[in-house]
PDB file of C-alpha atoms and ligand atoms in Angstrom:
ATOM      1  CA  UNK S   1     -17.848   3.520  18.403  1.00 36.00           C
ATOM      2  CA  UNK S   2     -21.913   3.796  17.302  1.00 36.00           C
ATOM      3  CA  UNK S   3     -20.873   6.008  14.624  1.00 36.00           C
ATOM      4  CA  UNK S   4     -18.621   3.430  12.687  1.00 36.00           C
ATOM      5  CA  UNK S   5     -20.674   0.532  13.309  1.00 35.00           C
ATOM      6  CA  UNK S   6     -23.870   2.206  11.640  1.00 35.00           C
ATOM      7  CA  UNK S   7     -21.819   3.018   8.822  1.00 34.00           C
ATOM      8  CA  UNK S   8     -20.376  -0.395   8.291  1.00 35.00           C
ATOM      9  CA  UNK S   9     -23.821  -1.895   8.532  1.00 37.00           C
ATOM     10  CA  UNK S  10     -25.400   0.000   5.916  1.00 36.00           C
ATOM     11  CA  UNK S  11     -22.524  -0.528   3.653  1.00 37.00           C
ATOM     12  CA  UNK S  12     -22.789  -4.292   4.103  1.00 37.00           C
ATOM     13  CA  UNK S  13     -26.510  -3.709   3.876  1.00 39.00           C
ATOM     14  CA  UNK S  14     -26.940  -2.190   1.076  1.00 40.00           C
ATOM     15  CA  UNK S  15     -29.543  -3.536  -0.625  1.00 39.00           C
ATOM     16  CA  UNK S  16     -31.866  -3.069   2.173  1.00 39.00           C
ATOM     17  CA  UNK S  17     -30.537   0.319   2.557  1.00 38.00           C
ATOM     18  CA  UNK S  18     -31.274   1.338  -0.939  1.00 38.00           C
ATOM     19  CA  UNK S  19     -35.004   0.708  -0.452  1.00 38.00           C
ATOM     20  CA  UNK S  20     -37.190   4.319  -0.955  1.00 38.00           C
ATOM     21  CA  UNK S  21     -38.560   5.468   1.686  1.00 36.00           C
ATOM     22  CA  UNK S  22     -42.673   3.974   0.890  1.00 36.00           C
ATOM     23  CA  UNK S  23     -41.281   0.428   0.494  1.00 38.00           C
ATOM     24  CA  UNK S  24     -39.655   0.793   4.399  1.00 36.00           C
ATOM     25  CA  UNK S  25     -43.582   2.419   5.108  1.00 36.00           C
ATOM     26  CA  UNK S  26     -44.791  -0.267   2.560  1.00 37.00           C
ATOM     27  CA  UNK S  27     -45.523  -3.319   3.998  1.00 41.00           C
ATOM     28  CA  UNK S  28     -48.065  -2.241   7.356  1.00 44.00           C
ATOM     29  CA  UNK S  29     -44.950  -0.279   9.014  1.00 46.00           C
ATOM     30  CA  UNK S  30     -41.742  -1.047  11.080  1.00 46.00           C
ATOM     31  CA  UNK S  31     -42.100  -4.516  12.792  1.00 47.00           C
ATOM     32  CA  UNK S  32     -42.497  -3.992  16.357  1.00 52.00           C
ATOM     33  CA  UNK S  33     -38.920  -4.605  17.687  1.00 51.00           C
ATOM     34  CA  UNK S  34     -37.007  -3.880  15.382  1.00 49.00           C
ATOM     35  CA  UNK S  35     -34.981  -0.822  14.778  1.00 44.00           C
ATOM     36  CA  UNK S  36     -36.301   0.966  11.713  1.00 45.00           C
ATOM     37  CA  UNK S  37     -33.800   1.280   9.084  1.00 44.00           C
ATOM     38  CA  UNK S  38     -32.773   4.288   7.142  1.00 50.00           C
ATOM     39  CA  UNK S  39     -35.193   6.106   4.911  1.00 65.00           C
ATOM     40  CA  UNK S  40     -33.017   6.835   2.218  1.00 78.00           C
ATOM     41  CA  UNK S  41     -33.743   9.412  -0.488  1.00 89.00           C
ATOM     42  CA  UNK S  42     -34.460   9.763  -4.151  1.00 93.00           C
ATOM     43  CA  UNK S  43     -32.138  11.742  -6.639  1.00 95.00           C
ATOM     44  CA  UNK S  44     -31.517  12.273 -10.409  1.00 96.00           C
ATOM     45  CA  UNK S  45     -28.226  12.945 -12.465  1.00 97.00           C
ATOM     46  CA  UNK S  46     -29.412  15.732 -14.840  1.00 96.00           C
ATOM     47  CA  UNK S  47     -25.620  15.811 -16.243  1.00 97.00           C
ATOM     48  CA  UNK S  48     -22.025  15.261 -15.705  1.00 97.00           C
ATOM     49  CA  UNK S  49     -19.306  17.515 -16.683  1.00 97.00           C
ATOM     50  CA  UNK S  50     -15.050  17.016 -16.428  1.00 96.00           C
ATOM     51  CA  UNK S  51     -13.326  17.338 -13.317  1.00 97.00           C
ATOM     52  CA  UNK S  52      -9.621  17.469 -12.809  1.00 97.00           C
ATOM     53  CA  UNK S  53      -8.813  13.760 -11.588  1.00 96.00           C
ATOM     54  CA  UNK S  54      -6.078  14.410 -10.058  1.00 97.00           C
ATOM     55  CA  UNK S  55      -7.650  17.098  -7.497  1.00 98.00           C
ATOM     56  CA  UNK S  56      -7.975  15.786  -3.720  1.00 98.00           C
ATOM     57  CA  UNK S  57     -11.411  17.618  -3.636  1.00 98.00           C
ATOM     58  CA  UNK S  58     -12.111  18.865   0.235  1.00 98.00           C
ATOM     59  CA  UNK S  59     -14.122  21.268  -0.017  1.00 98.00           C
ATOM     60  CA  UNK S  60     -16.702  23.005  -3.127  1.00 98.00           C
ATOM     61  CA  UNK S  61     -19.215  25.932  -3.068  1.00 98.00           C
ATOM     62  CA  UNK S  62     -20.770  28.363  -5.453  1.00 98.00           C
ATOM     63  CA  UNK S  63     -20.043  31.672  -5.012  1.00 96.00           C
ATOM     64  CA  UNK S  64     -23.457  33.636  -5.963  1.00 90.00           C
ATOM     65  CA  UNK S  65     -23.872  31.203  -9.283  1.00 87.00           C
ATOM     66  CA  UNK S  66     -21.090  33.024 -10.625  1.00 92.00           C
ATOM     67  CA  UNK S  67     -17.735  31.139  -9.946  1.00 97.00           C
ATOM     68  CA  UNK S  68     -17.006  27.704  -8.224  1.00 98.00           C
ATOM     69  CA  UNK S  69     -14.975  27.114  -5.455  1.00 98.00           C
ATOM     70  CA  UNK S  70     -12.865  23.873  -4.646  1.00 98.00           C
ATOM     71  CA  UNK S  71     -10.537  23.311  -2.179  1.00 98.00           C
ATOM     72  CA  UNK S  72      -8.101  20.556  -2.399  1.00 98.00           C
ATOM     73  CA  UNK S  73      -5.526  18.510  -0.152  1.00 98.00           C
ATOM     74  CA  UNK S  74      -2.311  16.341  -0.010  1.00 98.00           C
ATOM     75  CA  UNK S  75       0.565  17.929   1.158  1.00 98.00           C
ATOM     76  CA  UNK S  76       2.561  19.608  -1.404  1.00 98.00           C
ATOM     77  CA  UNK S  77      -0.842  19.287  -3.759  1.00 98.00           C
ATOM     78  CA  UNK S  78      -3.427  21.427  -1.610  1.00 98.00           C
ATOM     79  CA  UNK S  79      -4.839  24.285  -3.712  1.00 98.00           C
ATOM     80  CA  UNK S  80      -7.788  26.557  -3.979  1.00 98.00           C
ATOM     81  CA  UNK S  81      -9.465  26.944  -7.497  1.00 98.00           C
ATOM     82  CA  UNK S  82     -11.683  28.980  -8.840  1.00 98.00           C
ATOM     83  CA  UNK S  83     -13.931  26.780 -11.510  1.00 98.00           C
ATOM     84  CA  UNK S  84     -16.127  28.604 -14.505  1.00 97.00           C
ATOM     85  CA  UNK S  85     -19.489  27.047 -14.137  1.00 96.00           C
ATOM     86  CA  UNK S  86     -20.341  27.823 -17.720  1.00 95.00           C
ATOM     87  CA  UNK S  87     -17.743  25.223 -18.693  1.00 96.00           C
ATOM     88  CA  UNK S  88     -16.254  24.058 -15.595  1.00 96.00           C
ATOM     89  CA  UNK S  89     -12.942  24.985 -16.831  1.00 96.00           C
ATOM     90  CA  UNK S  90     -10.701  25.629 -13.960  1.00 97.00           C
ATOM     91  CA  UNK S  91     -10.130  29.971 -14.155  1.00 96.00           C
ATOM     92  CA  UNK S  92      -7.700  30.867 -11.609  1.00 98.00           C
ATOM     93  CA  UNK S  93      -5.931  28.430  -9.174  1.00 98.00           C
ATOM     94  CA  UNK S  94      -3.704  29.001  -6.226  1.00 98.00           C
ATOM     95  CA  UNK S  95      -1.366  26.358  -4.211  1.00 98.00           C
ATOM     96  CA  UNK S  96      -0.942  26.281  -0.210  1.00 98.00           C
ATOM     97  CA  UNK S  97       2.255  25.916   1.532  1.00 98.00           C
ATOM     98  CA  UNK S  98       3.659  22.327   1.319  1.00 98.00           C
ATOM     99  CA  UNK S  99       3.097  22.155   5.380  1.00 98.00           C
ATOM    100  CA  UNK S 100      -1.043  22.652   4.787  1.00 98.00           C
ATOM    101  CA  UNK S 101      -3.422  19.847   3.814  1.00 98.00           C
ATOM    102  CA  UNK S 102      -6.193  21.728   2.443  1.00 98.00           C
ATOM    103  CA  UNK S 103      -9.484  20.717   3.844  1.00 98.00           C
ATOM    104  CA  UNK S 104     -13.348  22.165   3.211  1.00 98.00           C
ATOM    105  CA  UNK S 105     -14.271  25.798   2.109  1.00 98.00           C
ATOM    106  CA  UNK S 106     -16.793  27.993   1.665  1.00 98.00           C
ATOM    107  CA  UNK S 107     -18.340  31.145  -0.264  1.00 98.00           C
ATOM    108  CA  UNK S 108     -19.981  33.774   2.120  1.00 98.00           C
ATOM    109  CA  UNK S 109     -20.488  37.587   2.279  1.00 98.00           C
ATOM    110  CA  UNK S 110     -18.973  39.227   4.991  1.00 98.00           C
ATOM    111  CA  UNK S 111     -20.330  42.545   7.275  1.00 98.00           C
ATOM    112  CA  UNK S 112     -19.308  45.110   4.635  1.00 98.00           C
ATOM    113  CA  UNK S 113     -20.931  42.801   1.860  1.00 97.00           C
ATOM    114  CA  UNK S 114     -18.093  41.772   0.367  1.00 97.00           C
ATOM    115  CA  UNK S 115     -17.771  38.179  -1.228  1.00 98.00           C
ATOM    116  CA  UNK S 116     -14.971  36.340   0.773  1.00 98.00           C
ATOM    117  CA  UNK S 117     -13.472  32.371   0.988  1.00 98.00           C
ATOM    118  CA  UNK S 118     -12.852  30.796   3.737  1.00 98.00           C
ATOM    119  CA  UNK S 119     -10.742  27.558   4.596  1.00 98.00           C
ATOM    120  CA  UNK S 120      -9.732  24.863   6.179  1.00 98.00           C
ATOM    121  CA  UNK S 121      -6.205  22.652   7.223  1.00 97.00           C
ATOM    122  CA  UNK S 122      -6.498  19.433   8.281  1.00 96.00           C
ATOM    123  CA  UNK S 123      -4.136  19.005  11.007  1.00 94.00           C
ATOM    124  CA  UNK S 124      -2.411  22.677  11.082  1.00 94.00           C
ATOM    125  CA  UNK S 125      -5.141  24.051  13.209  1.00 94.00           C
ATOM    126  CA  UNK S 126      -4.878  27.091  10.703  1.00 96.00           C
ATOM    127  CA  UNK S 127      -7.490  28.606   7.953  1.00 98.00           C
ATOM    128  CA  UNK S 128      -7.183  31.695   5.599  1.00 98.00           C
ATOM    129  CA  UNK S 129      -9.307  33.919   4.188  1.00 98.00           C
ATOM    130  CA  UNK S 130      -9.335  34.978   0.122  1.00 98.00           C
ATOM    131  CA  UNK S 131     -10.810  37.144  -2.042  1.00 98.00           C
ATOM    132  CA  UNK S 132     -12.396  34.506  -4.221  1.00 97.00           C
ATOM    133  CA  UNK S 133     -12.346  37.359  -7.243  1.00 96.00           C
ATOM    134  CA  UNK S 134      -8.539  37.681  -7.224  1.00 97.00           C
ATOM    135  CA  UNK S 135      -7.554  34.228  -5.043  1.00 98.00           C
ATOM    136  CA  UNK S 136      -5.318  36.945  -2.547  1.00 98.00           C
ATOM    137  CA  UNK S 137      -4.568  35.694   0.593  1.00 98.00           C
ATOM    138  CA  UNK S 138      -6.110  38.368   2.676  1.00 98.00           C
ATOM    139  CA  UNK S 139      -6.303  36.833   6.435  1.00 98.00           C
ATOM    140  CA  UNK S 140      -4.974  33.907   8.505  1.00 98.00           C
ATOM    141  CA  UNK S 141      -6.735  32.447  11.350  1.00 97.00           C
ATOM    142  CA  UNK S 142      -6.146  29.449  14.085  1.00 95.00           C
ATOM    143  CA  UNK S 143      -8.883  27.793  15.794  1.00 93.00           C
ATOM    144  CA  UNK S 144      -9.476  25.193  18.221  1.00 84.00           C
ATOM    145  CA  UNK S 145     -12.666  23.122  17.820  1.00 74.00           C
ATOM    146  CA  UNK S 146     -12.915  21.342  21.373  1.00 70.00           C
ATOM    147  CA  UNK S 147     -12.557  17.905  22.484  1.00 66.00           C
ATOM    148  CA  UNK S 148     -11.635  15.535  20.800  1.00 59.00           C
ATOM    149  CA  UNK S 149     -11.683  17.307  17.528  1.00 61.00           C
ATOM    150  CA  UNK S 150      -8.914  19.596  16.860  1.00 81.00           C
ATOM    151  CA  UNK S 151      -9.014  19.269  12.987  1.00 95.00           C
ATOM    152  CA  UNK S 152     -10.396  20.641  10.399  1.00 96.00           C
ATOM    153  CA  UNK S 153     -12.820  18.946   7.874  1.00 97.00           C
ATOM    154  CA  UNK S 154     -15.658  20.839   6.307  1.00 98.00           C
ATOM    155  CA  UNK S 155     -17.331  24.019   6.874  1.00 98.00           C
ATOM    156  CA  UNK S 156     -20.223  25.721   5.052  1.00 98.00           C
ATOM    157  CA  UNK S 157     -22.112  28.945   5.557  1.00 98.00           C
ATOM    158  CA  UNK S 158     -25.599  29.786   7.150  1.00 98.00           C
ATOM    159  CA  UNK S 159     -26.432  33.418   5.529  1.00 97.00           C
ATOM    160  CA  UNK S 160     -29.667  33.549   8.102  1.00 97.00           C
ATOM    161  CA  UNK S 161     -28.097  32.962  11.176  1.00 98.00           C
ATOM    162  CA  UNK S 162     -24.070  34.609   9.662  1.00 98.00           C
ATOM    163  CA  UNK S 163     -22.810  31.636  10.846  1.00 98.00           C
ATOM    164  CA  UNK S 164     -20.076  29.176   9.316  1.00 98.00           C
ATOM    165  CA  UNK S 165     -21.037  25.077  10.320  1.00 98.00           C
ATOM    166  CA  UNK S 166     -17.496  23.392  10.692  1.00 97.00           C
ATOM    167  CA  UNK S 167     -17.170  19.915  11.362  1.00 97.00           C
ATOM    168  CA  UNK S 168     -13.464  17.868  12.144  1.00 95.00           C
ATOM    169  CA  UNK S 169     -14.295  14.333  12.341  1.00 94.00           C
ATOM    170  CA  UNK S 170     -16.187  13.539  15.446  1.00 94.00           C
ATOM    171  CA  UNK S 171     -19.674  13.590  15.712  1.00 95.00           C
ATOM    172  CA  UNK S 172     -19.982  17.393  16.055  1.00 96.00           C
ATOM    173  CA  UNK S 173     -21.286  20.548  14.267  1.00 97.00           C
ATOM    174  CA  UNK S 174     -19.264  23.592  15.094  1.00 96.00           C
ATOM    175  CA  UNK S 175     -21.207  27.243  14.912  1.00 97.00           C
ATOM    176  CA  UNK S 176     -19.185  30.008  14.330  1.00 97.00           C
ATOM    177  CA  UNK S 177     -19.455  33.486  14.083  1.00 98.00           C
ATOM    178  CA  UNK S 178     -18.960  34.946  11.207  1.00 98.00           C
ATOM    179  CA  UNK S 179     -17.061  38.072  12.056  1.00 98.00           C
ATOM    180  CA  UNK S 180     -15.234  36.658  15.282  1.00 97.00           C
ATOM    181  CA  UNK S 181     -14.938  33.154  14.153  1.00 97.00           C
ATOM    182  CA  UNK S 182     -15.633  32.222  17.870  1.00 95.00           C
ATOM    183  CA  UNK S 183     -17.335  29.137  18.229  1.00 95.00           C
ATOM    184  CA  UNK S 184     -21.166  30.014  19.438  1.00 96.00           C
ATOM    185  CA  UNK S 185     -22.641  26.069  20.087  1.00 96.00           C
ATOM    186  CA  UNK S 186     -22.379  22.758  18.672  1.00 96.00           C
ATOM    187  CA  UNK S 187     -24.401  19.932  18.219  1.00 97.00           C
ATOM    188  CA  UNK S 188     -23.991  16.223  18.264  1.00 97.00           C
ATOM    189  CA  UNK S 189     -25.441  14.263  14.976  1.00 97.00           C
ATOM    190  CA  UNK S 190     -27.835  11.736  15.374  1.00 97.00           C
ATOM    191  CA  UNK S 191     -28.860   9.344  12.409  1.00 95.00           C
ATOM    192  CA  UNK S 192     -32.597   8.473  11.734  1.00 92.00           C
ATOM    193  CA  UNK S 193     -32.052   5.013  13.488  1.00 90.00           C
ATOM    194  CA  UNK S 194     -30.856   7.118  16.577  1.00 93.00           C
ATOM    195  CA  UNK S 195     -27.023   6.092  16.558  1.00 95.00           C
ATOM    196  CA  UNK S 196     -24.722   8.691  16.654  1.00 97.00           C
ATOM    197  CA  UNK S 197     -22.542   9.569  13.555  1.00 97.00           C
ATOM    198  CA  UNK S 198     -19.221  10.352  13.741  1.00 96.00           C
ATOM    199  CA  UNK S 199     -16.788  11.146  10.116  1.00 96.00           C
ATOM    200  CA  UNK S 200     -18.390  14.248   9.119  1.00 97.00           C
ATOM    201  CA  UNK S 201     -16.672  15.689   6.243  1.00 97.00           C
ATOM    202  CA  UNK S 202     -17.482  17.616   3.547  1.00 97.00           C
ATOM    203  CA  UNK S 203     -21.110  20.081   4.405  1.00 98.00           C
ATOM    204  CA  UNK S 204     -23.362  22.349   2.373  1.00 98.00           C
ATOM    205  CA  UNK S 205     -25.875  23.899   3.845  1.00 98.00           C
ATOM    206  CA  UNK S 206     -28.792  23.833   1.587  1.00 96.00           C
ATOM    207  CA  UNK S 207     -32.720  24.877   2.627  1.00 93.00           C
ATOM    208  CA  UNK S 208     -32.175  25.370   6.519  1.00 95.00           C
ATOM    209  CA  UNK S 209     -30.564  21.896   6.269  1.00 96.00           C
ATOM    210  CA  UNK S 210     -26.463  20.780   7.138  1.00 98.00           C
ATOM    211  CA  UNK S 211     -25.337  18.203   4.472  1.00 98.00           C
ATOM    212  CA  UNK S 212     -23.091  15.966   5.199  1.00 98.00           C
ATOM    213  CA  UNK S 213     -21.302  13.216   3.475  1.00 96.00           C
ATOM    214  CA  UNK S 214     -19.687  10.870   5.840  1.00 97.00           C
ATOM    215  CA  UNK S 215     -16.028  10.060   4.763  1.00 97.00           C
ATOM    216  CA  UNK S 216     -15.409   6.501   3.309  1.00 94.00           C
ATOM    217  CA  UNK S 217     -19.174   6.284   3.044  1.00 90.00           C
ATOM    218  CA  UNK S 218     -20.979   7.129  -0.101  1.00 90.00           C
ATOM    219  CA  UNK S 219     -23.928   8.566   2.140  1.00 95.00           C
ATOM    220  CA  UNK S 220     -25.028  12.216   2.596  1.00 97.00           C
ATOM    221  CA  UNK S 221     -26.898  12.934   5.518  1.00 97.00           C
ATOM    222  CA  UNK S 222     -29.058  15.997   6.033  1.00 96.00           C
ATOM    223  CA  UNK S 223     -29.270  17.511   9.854  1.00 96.00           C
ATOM    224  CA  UNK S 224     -31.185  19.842  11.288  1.00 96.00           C
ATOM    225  CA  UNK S 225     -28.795  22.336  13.080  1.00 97.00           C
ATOM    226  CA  UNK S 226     -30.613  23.136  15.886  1.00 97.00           C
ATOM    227  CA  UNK S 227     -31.189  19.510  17.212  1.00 96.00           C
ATOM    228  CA  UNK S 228     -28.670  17.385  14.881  1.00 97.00           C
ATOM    229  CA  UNK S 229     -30.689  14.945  13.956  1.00 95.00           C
ATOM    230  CA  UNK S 230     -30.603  13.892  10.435  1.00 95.00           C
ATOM    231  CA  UNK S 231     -33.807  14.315   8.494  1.00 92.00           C
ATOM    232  CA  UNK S 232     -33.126  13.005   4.851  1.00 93.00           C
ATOM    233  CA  UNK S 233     -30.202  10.404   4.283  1.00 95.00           C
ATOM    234  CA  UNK S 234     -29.410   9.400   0.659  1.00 95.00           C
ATOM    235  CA  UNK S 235     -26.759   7.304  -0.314  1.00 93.00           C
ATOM    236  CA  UNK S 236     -25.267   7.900  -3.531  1.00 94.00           C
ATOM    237  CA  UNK S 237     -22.776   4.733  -4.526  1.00 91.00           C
ATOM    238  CA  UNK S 238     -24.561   4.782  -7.819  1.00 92.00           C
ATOM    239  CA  UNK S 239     -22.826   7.454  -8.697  1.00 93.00           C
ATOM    240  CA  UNK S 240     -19.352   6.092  -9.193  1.00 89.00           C
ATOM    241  CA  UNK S 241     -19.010   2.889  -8.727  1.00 86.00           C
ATOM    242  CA  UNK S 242     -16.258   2.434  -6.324  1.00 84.00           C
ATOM    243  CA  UNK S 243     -13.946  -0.958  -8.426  1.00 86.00           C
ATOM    244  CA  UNK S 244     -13.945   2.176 -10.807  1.00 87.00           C
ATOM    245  CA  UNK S 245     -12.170   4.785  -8.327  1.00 87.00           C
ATOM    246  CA  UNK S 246      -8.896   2.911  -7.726  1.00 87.00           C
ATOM    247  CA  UNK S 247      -7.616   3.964  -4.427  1.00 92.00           C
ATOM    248  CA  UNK S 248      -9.925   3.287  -1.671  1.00 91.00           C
ATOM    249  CA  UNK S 249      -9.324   6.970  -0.765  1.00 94.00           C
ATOM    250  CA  UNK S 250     -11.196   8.359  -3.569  1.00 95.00           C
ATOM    251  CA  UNK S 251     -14.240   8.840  -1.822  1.00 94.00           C
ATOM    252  CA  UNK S 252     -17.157  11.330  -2.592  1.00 95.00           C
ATOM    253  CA  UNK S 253     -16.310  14.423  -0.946  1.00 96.00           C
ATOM    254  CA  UNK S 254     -17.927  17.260  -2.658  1.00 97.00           C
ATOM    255  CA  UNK S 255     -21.343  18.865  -1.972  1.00 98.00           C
ATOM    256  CA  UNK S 256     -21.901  22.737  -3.960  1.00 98.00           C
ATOM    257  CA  UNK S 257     -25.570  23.893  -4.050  1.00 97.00           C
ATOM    258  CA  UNK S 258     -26.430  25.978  -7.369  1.00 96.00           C
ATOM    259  CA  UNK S 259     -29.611  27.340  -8.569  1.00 94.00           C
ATOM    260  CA  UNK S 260     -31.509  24.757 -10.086  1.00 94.00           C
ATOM    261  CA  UNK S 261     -29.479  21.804  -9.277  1.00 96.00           C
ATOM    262  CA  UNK S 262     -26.595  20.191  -6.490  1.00 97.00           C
ATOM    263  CA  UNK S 263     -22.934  19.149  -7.816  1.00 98.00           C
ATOM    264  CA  UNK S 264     -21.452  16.091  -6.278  1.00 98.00           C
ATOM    265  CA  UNK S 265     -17.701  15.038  -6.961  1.00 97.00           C
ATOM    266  CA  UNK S 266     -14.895  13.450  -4.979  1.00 96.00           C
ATOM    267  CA  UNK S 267     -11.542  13.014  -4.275  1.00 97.00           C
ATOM    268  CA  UNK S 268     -10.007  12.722  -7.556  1.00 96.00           C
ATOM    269  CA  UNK S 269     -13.189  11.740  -9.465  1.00 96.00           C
ATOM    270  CA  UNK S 270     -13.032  12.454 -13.365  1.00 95.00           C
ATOM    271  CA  UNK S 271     -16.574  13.972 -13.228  1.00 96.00           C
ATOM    272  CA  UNK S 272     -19.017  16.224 -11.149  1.00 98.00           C
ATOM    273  CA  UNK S 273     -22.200  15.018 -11.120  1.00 97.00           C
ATOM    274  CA  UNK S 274     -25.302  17.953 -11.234  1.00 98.00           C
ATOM    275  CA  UNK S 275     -28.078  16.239  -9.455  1.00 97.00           C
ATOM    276  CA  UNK S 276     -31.816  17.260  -8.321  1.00 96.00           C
ATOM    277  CA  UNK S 277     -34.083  15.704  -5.835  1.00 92.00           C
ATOM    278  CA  UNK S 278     -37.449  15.057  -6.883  1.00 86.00           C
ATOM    279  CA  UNK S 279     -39.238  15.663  -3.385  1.00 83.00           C
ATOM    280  CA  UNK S 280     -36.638  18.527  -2.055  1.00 79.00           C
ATOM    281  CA  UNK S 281     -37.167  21.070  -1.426  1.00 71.00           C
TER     282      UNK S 281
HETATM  283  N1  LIG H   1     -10.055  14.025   5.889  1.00 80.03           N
HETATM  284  O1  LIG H   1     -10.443  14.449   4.714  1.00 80.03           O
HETATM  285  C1  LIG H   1     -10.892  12.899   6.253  1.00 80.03           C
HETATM  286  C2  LIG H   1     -10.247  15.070   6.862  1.00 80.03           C
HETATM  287  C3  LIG H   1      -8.644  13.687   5.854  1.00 80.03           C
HETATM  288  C4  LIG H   1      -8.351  12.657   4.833  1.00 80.03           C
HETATM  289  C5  LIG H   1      -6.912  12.294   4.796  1.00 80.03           C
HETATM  290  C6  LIG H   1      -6.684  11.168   3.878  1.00 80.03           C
HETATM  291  C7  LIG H   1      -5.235  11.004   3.575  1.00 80.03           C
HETATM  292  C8  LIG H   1      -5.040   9.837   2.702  1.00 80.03           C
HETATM  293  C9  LIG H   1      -3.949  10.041   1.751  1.00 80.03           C
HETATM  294  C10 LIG H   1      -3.930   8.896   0.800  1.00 80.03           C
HETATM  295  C11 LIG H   1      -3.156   9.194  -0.429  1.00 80.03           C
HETATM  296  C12 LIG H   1      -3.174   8.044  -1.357  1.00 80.03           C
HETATM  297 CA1  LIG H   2     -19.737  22.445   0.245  1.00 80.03          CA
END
């Protein structure tokens, strides 16, 4: 599969993947021939605050700056918690059904205005609906994304377009409506070197861009919805260094955009990270 392979090669590649982008451009431009590699993006850790190492983390959004939102899985250890962002002391916390793995989530604002959650299941083909100010259970939904997909990874929210971007592992975007939850398009993700990228997991959609980390990869790639093709790619294994994250499963998988800066964790990481990007937007 394209996807895999490109992901495999830049992992055993790294130091020629962490290269900025002007030292690719550097030296009189790509050699004819070859394939161009990766321009991979700048970033800066501004702080790090506590994070419950024992969460899962699937899914994390800000709710209007107010509140954070993470979503969490394992079966028997999926919650949704509702995190101060003052002191990232987790406020209010509910558990799912031992049957659910909890997957991604996000904040959004529905037709009458009101601030809602919506989530994820891996496998169960089911999602629910919360008030994020009380953590009530207010709807359940099932949904089908189509061939070969059927799960669910991560979703974010569009508030332009009222749509929700879902992904479930393969190399699609899903678009959904926000009131019907009926799937309106999707598009297939394309990496700067033109392969195809499969693994999507955990997505924020941040300045008319879909983030997207890529799971067992410490990479996030940014897409442009309407064409998928990823226009900024950064990968961010600085930020805990894997012989440090004990099981190999503890991968990044957290992506919240805030006011003045982006908050990266992962599956039971001890930290969040708040990060800016010099050149973005
Ligand atoms: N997904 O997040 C990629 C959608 C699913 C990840 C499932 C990983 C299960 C691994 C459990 C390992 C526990 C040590
Ligand atoms: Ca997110």
């Amino acid at each position: 599969d394209a996807g895999e392979n490109v992901v495999d090669e830049v992992a055993e590649d790294s130091e020629e993947a962490k290269q900025p982008a002007n030292d690719v451009a550097g030296g009189g431009g790509p050699v004819e021939g070859q394939i161009q590699k990766s321009i991979v993006g700048e970033f800066t850790v501004i702080e790090q605050v506590g994070h419950d190492s024992s969460s899962f983390v699937q899914g994390l959004s800000y709710c209007d700056d107010e509140w954070l939102y993470e979503t969490s899985g394992l079966n028997g250890q999926s919650k949704v918690r509702r995190i101060d962002p003052t002191n990232f002391d987790v406020d209010a916390s509910t558990d799912l059904e031992s049957q659910y793995f909890g997957e991604g989530s996000t904040c959004y604002r529905d037709a009458e205005g009101n601030l809602r959650l919506i989530t994820l299941t891996w496998l169960s083909r089911t999602g629910f609906i919360y008030d994020p100010l009380t953590l009530e259970r207010l709807r359940e939904y099932t949904y089908e994304t189509t061939p070969p997909g059927h799960e669910g990874w991560g979703i974010t929210y569009d508030e332009s377009n009222q749509e929700f971007i879902v992904s479930d592992g393969s190399t699609y975007l899903y678009f959904w409506d926000r009131d019907t939850l009926a799937e309106k398009r999707k598009v297939s993700v394309t990496r700067l070197d033109g392969s195809m990228q499969n693994q999507l997991n955990e997505l924020e959609y941040m300045d008319g861009l879909v983030c997207c980390n890529i799971w067992h990869s410490d990479e996030i790639i940014c897409v442009d919805p309407m064409t998928g093709s990823s226009v900024r790619e950064y990968d961010m294994s600085s930020l805990w260094p894997k012989a440090e994250r004990g099981n190999s499963e503890n991968v990044l998988n957290g992506i919240a955009l805030g006011r003045d800066h982006v908050l990266l964790t992962g599956k039971r990481w001890d930290r969040m990270y708040k990060v800016v990007f010099p050149d973005w937007p």
